Short mmCIF file of C-alpha atoms in Angstrom, two decimals:
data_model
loop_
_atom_site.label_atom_id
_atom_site.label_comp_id
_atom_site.label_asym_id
_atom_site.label_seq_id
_atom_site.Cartn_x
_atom_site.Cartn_y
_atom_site.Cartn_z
CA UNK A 8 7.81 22.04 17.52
CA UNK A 9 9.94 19.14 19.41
CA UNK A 10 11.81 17.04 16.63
CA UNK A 11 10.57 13.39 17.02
CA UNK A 12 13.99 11.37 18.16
CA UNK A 13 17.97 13.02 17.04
CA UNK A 14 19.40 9.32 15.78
CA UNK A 15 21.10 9.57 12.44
CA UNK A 16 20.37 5.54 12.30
CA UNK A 17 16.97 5.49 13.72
CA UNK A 18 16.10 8.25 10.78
CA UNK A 19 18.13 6.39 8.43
CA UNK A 20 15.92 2.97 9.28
CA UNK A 21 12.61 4.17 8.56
CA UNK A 22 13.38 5.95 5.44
CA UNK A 23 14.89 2.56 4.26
CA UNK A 24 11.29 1.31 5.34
CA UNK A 25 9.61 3.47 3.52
CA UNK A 26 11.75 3.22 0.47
CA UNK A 27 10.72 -0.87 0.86
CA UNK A 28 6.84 -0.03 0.96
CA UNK A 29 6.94 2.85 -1.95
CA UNK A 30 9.40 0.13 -4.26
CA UNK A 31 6.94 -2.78 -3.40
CA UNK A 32 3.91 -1.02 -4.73
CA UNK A 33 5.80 -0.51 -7.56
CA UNK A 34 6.90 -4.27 -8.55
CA UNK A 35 3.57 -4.88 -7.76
CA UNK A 36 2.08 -2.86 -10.47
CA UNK A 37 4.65 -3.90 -12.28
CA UNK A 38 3.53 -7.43 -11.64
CA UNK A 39 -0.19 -6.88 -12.36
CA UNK A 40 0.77 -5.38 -16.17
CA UNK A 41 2.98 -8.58 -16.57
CA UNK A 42 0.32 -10.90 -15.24
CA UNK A 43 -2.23 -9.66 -18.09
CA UNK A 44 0.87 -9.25 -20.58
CA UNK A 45 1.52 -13.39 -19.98
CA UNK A 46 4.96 -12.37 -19.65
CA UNK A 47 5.89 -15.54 -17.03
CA UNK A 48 9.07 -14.23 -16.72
CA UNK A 49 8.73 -10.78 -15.50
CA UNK A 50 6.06 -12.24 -13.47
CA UNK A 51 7.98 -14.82 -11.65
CA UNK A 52 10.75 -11.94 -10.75
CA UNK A 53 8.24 -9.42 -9.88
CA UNK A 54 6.72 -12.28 -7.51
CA UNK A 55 10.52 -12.97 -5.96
CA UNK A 56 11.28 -9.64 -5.70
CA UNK A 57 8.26 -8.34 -3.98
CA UNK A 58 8.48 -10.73 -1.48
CA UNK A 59 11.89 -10.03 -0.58
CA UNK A 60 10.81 -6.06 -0.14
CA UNK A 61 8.06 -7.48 1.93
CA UNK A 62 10.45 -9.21 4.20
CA UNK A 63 13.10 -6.19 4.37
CA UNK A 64 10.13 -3.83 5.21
CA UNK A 65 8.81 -6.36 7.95
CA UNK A 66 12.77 -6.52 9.21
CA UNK A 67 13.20 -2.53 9.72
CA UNK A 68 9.62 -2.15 11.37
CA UNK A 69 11.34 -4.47 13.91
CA UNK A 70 14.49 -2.98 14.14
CA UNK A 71 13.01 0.51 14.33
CA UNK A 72 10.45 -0.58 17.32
CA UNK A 73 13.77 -1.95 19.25
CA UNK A 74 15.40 1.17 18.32
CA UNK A 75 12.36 3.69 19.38
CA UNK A 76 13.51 2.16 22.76
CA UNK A 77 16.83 3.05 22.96
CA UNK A 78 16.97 6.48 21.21
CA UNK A 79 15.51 9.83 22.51
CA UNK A 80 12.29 9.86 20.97
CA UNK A 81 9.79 11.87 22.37
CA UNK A 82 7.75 9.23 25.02
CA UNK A 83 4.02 10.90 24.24
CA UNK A 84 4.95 10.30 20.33
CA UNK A 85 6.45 6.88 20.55
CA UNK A 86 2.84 5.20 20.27
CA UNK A 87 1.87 6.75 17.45
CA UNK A 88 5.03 6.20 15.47
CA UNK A 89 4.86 2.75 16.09
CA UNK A 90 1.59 2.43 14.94
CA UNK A 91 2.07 4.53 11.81
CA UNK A 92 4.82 1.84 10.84
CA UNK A 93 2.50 -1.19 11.45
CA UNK A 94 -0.74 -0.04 9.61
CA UNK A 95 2.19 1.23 6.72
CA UNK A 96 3.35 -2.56 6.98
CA UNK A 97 0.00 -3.81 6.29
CA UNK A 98 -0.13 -1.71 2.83
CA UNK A 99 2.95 -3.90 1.30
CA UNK A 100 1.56 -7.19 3.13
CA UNK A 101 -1.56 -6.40 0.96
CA UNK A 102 0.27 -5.62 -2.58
CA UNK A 103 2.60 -8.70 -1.60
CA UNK A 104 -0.74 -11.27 -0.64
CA UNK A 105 -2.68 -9.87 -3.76
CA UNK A 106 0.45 -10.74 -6.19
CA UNK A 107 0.84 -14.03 -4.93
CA UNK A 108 -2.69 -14.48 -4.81
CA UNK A 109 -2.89 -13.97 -8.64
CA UNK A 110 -0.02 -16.92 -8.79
CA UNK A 111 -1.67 -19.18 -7.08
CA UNK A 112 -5.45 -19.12 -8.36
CA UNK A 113 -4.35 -18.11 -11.73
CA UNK A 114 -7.90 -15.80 -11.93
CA UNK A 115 -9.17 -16.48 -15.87
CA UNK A 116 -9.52 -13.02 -16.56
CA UNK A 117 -11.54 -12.12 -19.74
CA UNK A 118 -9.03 -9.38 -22.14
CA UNK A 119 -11.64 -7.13 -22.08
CA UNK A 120 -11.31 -6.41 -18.36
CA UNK A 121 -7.25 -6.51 -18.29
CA UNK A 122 -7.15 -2.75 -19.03
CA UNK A 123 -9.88 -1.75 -16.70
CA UNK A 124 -7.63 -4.21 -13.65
CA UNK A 125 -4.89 -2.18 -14.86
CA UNK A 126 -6.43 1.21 -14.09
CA UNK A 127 -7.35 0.16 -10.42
CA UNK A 128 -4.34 -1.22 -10.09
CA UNK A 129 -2.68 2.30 -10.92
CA UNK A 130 -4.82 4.28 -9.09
CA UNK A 131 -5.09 1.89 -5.42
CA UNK A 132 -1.09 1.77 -5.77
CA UNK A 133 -1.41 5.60 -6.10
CA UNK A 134 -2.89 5.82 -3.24
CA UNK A 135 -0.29 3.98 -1.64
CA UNK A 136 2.45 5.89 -3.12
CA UNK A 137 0.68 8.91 -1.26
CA UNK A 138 0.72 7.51 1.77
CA UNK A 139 4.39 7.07 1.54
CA UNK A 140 5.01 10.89 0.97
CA UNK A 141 2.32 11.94 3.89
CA UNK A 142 4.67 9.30 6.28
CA UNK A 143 8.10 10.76 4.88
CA UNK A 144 6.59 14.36 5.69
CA UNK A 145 5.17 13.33 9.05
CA UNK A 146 9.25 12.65 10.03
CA UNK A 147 10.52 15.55 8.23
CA UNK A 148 8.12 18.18 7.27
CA UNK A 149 5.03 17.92 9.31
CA UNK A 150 3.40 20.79 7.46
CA UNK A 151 3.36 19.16 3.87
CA UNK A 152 1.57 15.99 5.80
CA UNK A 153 -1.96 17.71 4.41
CA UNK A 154 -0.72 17.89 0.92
CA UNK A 155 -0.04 14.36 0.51
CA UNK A 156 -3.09 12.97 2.81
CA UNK A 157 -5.87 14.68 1.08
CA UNK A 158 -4.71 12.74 -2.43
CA UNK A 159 -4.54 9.58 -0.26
CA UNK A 160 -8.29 10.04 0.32
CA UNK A 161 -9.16 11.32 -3.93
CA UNK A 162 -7.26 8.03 -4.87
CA UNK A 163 -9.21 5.85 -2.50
CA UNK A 164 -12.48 7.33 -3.48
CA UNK A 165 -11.35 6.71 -7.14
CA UNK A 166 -10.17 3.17 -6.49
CA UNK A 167 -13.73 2.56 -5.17
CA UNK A 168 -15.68 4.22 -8.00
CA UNK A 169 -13.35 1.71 -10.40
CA UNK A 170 -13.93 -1.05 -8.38
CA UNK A 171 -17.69 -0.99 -8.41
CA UNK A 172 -18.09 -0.13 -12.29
CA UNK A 173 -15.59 -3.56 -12.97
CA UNK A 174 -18.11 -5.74 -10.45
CA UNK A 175 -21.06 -4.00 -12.35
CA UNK A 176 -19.29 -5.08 -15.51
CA UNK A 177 -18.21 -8.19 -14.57
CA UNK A 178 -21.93 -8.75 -13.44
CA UNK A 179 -23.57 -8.50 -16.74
CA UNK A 180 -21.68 -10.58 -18.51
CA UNK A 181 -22.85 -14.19 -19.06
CA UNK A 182 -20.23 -16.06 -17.24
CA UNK A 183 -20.34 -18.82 -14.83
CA UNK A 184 -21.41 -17.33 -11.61
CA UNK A 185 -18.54 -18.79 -9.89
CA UNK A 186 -16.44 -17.22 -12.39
CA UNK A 187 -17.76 -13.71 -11.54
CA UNK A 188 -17.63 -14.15 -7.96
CA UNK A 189 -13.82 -15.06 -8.56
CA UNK A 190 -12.91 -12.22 -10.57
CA UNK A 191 -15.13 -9.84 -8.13
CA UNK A 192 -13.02 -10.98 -5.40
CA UNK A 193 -9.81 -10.13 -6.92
CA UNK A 194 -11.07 -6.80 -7.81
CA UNK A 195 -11.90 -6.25 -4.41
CA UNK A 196 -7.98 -7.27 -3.65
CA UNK A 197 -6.37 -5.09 -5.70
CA UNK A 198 -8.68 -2.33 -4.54
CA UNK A 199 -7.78 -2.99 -0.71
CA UNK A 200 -4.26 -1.83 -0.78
CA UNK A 201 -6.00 1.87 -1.26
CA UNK A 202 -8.37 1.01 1.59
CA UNK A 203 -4.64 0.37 3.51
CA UNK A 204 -4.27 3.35 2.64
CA UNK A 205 -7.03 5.00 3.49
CA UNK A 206 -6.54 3.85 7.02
CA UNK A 207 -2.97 5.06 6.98
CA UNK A 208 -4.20 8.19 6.41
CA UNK A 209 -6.78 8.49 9.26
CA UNK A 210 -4.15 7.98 11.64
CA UNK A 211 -1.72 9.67 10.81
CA UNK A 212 -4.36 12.81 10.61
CA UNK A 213 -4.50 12.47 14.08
CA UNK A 214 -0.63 12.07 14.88
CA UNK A 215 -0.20 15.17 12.63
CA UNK A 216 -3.05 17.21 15.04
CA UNK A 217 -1.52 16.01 18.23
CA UNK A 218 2.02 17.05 17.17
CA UNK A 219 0.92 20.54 15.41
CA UNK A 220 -0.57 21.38 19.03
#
């Protein structure tokens, strides 16, 4: 099998990239368990410090599509890498959008539910964190791309099966409608960044096929 490009820097680039995505779905969790902690504090860093992965993620996907240019990567695989690092792009956009998103409407979330927003939390950023792994193999070990996409898909089924018991509970409970339709919609947030995932995974399926031929 043809390596995908021989530049120290261009390899060095989108492991940085995917070091940013991996570490952001990690502050994000981390800002999720501080959110329903009411630690203000931790929040307000995990809120500065996701952004800034955000931006250093969004900053190497550019450098790397200059660079893809330049270097000897393999024309017929050059789409699909680029591609790959977009829809990866979109899964720390999402983490970053659904942090900030908490900031700003400040959902009134009842203690009962924290632990059960915790939980999908976990399990759509584990999801993520999968997706990582299947894109670091895809670059270096192209055969270990199956063992890290099939958990991308468990966690995504997962994230859905928690998502739709919360709405359910959230449902029964005799809050203001409005209320309900708030906290369903951040549910559905913090589910999407396994749905990122999800599509991620798809993809890169097919890269995997066209490169193992």
């Amino acid at each position: 099998m043809k390596t995908l490009f021989n530049s120290k820097k261009l390899e060095n680039q989108i492991d940085q990239f995917l070091d940013a995505v991996s570490q952001g779905l990690i502050v994000f969790l981390n800002g999720v368990k501080s959110y329903f902690g009411e630690d203000k504090e931790d929040f307000a860093h995990y809120l500065t410090e996701i952004s800034k992965l955000e931006s250093e993620a969004d900053k190497l996907r550019r450098q790397v599509e200059n660079d893809l240019y330049t270097f000897s990567l393999i024309p017929e695989n050059r789409g699909d890498v680029l591609a790959l690092l977009e829809h990866l792009d979109n899964v720390i956009d999402t983490a970053k959008e659904t942090l900030h998103q908490f900031d700003v409407e400040v959902p009134d979330i009842p203690l009962e539910f924290a632990d059960k927003f915790i939980k999908l939390a976990e399990t759509s950023c584990n999801a993520g964190e999968e997706i990582v792994l299947a894109a670091r193999a895809f670059f270096k070990d192209i055969k270990s791309v199956r063992d890290h996409v099939h958990k991308v898909y468990f966690y995504e089924k997962e994230a859905d099966r928690l998502s739709n018991h919360l709405k359910k509970d959230i449902f029964r409970t005799d809050m203001k409608l409005s209320r309900k339709i708030h906290l369903r919609d951040f549910t559905t947030h913090v589910e999407k960044i396994s749905d990122d995932a999800e599509d991620v995974a798809d993809r890169l399926s097919i890269y995997t096929i066209k490169r193992m031929i």
